PDB file of C-alpha atoms in Angstrom:
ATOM      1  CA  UNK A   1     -15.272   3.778  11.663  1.00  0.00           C
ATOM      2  CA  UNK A   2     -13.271   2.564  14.593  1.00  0.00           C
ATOM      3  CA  UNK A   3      -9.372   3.254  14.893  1.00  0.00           C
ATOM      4  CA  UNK A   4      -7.420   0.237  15.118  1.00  0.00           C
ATOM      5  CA  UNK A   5      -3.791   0.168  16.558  1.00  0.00           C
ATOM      6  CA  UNK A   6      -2.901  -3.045  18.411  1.00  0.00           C
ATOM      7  CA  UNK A   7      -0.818  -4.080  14.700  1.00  0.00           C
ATOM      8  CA  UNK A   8       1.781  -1.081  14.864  1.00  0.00           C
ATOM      9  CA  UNK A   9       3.706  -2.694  17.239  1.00  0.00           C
ATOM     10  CA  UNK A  10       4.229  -5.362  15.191  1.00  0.00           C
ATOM     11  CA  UNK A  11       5.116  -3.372  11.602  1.00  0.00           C
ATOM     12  CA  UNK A  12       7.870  -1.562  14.037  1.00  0.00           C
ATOM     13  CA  UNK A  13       9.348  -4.381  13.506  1.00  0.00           C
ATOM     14  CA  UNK A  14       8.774  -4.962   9.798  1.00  0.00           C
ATOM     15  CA  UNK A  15       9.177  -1.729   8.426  1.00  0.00           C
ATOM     16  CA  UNK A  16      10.182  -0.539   4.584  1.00  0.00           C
ATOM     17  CA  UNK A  17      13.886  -1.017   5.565  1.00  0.00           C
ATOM     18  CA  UNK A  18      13.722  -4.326   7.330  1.00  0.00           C
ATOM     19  CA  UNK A  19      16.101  -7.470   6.327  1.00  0.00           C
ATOM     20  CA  UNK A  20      16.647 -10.442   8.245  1.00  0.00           C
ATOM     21  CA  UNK A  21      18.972 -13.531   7.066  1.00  0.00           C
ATOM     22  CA  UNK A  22      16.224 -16.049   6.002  1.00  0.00           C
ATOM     23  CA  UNK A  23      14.894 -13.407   3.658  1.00  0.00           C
ATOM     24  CA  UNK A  24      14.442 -14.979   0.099  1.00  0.00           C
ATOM     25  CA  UNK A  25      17.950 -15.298  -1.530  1.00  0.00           C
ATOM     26  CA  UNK A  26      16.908 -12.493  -4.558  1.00  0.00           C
ATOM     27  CA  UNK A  27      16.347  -9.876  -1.656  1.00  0.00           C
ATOM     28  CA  UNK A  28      19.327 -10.505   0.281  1.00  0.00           C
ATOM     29  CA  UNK A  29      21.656 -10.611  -2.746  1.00  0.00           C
ATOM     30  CA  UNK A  30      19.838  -8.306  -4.881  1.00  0.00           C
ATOM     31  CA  UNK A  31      18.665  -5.340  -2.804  1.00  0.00           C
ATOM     32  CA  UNK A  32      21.273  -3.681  -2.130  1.00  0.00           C
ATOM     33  CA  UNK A  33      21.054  -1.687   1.637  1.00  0.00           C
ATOM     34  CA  UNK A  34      23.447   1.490  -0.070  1.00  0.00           C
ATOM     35  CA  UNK A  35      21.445   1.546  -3.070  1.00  0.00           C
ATOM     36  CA  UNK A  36      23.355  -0.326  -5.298  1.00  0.00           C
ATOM     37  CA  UNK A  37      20.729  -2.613  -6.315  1.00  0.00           C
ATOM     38  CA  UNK A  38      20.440  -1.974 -10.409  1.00  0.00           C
ATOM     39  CA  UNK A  39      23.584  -1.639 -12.781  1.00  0.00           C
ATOM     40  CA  UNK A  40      25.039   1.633 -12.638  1.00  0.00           C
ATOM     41  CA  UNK A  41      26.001   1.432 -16.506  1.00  0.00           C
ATOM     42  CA  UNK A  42      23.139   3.237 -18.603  1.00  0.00           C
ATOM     43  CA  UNK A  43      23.537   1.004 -21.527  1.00  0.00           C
ATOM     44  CA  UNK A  44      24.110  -2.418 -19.794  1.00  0.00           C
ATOM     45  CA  UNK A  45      21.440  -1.293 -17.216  1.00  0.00           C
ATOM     46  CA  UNK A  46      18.775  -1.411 -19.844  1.00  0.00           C
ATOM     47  CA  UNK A  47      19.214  -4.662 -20.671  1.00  0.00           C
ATOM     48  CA  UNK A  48      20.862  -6.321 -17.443  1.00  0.00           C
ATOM     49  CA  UNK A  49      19.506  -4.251 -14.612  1.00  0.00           C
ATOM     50  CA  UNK A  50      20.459  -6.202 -11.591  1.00  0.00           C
ATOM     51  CA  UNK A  51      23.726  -5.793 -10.147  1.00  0.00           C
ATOM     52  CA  UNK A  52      23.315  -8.656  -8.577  1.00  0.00           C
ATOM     53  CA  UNK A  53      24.346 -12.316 -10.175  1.00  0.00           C
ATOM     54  CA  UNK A  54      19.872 -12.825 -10.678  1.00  0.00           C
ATOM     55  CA  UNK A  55      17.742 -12.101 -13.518  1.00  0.00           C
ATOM     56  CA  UNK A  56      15.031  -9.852 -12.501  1.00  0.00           C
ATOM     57  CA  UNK A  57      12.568 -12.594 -13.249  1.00  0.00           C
ATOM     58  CA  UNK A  58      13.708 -14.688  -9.716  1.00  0.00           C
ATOM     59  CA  UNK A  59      12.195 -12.131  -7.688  1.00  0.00           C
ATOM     60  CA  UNK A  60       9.202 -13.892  -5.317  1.00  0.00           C
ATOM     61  CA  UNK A  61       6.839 -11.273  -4.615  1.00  0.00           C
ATOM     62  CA  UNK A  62       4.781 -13.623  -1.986  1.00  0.00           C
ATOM     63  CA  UNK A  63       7.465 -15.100  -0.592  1.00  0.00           C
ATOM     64  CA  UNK A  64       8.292 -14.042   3.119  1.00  0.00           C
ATOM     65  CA  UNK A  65      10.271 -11.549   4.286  1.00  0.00           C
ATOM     66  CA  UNK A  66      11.251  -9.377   6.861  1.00  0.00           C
ATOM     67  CA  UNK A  67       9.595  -6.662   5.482  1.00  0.00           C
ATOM     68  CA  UNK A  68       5.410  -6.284   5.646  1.00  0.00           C
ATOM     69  CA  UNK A  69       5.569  -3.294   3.588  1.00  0.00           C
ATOM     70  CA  UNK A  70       5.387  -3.661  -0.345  1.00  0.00           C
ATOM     71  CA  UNK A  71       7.961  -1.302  -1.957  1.00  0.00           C
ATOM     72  CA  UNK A  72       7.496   0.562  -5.273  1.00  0.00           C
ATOM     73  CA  UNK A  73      10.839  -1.977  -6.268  1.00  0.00           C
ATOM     74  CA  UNK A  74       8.303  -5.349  -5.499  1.00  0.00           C
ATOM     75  CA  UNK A  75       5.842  -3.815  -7.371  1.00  0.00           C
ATOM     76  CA  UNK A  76       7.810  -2.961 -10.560  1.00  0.00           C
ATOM     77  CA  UNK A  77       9.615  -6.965 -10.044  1.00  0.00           C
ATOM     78  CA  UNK A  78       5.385  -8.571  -9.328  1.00  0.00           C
ATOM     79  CA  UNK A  79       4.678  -6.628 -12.512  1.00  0.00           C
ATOM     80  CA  UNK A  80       7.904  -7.532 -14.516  1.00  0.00           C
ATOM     81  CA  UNK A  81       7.618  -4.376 -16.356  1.00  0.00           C
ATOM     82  CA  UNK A  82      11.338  -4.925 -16.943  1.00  0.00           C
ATOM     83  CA  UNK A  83      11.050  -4.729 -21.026  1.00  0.00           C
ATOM     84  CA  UNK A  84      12.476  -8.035 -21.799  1.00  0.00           C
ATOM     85  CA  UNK A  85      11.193 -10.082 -24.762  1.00  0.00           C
ATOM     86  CA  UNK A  86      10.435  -6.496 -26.673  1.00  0.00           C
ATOM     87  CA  UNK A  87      11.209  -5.883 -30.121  1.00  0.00           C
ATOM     88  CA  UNK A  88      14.101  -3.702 -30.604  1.00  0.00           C
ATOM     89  CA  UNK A  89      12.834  -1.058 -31.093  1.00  0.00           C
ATOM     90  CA  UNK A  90      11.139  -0.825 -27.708  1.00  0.00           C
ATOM     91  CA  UNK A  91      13.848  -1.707 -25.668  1.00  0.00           C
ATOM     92  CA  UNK A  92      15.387   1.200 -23.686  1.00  0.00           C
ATOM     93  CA  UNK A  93      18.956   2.691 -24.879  1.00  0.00           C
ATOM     94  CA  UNK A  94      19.331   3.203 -20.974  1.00  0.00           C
ATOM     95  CA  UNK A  95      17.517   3.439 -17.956  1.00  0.00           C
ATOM     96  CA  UNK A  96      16.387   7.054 -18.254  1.00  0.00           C
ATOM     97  CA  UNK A  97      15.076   6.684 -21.240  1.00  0.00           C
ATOM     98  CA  UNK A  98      11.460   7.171 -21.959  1.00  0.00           C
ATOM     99  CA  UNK A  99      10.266   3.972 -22.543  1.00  0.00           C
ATOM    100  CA  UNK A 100      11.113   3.269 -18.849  1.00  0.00           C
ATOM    101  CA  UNK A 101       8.976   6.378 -17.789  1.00  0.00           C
ATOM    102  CA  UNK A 102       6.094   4.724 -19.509  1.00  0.00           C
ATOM    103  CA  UNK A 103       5.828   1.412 -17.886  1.00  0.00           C
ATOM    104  CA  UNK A 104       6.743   3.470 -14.838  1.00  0.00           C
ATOM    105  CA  UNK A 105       3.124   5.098 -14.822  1.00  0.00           C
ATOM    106  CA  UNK A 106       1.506   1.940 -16.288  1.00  0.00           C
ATOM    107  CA  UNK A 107       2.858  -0.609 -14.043  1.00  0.00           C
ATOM    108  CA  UNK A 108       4.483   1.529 -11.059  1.00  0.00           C
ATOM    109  CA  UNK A 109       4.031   0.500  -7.799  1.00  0.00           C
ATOM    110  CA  UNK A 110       2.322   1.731  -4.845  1.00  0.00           C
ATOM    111  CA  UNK A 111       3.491   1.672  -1.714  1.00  0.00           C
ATOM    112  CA  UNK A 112       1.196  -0.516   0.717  1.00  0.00           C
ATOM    113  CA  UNK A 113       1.332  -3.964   3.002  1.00  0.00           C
ATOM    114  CA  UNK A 114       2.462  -7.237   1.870  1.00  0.00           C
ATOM    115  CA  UNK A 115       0.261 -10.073   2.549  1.00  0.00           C
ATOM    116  CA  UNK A 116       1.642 -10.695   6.484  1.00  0.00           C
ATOM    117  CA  UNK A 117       0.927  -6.920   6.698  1.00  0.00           C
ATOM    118  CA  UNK A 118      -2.286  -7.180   5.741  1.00  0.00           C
ATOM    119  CA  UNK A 119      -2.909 -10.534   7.895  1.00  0.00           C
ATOM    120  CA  UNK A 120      -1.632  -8.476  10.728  1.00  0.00           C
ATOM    121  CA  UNK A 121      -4.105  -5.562  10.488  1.00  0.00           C
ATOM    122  CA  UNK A 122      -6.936  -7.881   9.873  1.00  0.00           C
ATOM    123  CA  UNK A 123      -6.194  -9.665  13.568  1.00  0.00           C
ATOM    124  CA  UNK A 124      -5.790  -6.440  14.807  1.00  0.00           C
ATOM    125  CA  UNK A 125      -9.555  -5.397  13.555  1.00  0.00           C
ATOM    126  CA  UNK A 126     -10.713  -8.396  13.899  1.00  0.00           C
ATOM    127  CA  UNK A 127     -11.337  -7.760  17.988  1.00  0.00           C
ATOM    128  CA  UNK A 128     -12.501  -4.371  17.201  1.00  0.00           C
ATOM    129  CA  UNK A 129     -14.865  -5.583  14.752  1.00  0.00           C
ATOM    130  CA  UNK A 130     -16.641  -8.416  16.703  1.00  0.00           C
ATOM    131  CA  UNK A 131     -17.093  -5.543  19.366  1.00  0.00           C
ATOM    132  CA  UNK A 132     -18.993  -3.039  17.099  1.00  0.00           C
ATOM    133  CA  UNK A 133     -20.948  -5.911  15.624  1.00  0.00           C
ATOM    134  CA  UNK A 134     -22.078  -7.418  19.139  1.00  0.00           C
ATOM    135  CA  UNK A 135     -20.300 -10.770  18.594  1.00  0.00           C
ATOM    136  CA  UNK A 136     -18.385 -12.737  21.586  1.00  0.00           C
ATOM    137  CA  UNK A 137     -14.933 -13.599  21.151  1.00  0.00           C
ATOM    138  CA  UNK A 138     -14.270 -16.861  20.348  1.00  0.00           C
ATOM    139  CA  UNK A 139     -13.952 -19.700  23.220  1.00  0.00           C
ATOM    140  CA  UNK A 140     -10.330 -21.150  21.865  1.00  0.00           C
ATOM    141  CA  UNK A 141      -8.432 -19.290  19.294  1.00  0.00           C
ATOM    142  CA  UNK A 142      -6.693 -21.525  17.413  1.00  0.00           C
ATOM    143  CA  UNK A 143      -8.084 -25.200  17.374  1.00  0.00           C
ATOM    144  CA  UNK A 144      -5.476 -27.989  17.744  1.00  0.00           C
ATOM    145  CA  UNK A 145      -7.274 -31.338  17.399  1.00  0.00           C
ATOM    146  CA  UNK A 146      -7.320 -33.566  14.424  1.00  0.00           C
ATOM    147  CA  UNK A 147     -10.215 -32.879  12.184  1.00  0.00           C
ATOM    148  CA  UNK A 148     -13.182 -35.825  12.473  1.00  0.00           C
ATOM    149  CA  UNK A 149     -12.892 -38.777   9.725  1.00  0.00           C
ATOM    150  CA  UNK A 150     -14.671 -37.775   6.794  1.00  0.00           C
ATOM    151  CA  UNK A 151     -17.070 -40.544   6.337  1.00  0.00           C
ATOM    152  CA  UNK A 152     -16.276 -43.028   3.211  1.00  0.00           C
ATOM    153  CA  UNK A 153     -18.736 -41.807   0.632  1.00  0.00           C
ATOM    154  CA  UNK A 154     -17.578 -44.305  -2.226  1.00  0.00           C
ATOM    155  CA  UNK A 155     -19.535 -47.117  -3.421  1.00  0.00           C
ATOM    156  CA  UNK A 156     -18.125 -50.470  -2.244  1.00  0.00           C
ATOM    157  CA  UNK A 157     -15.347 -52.028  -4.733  1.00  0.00           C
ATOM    158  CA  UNK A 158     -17.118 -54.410  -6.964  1.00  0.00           C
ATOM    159  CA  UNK A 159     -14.876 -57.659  -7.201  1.00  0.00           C
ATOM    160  CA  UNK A 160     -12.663 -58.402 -10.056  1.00  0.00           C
ATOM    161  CA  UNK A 161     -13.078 -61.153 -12.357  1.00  0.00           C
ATOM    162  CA  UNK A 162      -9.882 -63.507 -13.147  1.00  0.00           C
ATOM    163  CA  UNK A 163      -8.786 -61.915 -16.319  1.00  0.00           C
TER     164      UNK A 163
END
C-alpha cells in the first residue's frame, strides 16, 4: 500500500458543507444551510417532505456541485426511498414513524466521495501508482490535437435508377 495525499488539498475545498452559486437549483433551494431542509409538520412531512417549492424526485445525484462528498441526504434522494406511489397502508403517518426507519437501514446512505471526489483521488494515485509499478509518466498530459480522419469504411453509393 502506498499513502496518497496530493488530493486533500483539493477536498478542503469541497468539503460536506460546501455550496457555491452554480450548484444545481434542488441543492441551493432545497438544502437548507440551518437545517431546515424537510417540512417540520409530522403529518404533511410524510407525504410532502421538502420544504422547499421541489418534489424530492428533482434531486440530480450526478450533477455537479460544490461538494465532492456524498451525504447520507444524496443517498436517501439517488435511492428515492421517499415512500411515494405506496399503498396506504405503507405510507408513513409522519416522519418518525417506523416505516421510515425501515427504508432507513435498507436504502440509507453512506457517507463517501461523489464522482469528482473520486476522479480527484484517482489523479492523485495515479502518479503514485505508475511509480510502484515502474511506469514513466506520460510525455504530454492532456492531448489537444484533433483526432486523425477515420478512414471511410462504407461501400461506394450504388447509383439510383430514375424512378
Amino acid at each position: 500500500m502506498t499513502f496518497v495525499e496530493a488530493h486533500q488539498q483539493a477536498f478542503a475545498l469541497h468539503g460536506a458543507c460546501a455550496r457555491a452559486a452554480d450548484d444545481p437549483a434542488f441543492d441551493r433551494e432545497c438544502f437548507s444551510g440551518k437545517g431546515e431542509t424537510f417540512e417540520s409538520s409530522l403529518t404533511k412531512g410524510a407525504t410532502e417532505p421538502m420544504a422547499c417549492a421541489y418534489p424530492a424526485s428533482e434531486f440530480r445525484p450526478y450533477a455537479s456541485r460544490a461538494r465532492w462528498i456524498r451525504t447520507a441526504n444524496d443517498s436517501y434522494f439517488t435511492a428515492m426511498t421517499y415512500p411515494e406511489g405506496l399503498p396506504a397502508v405503507l405510507q408513513p403517518s409522519d416522519l418518525h414513524d417506523a416505516i421510515w426507519g425501515i427504508f432507513a437501514a435498507v436504502y440509507g446512505g453512506a457517507v463517501h466521495p461523489t464522482a469528482e471526489g473520486h476522479a480527484a483521488m484517482a489523479d492523485a494515485a495515479l502518479p503514485a501508482a505508475r511509480e510502484v509499478l515502474g511506469l514513466p509518466a506520460p510525455s504530454a498530459l492532456v492531448r489537444n490535437e484533433p483526432l486523425p480522419a477515420l478512414p471511410n469504411l462504407l461501400p461506394p453509393r450504388l447509383p439510383t435508377s430514375g424512378r
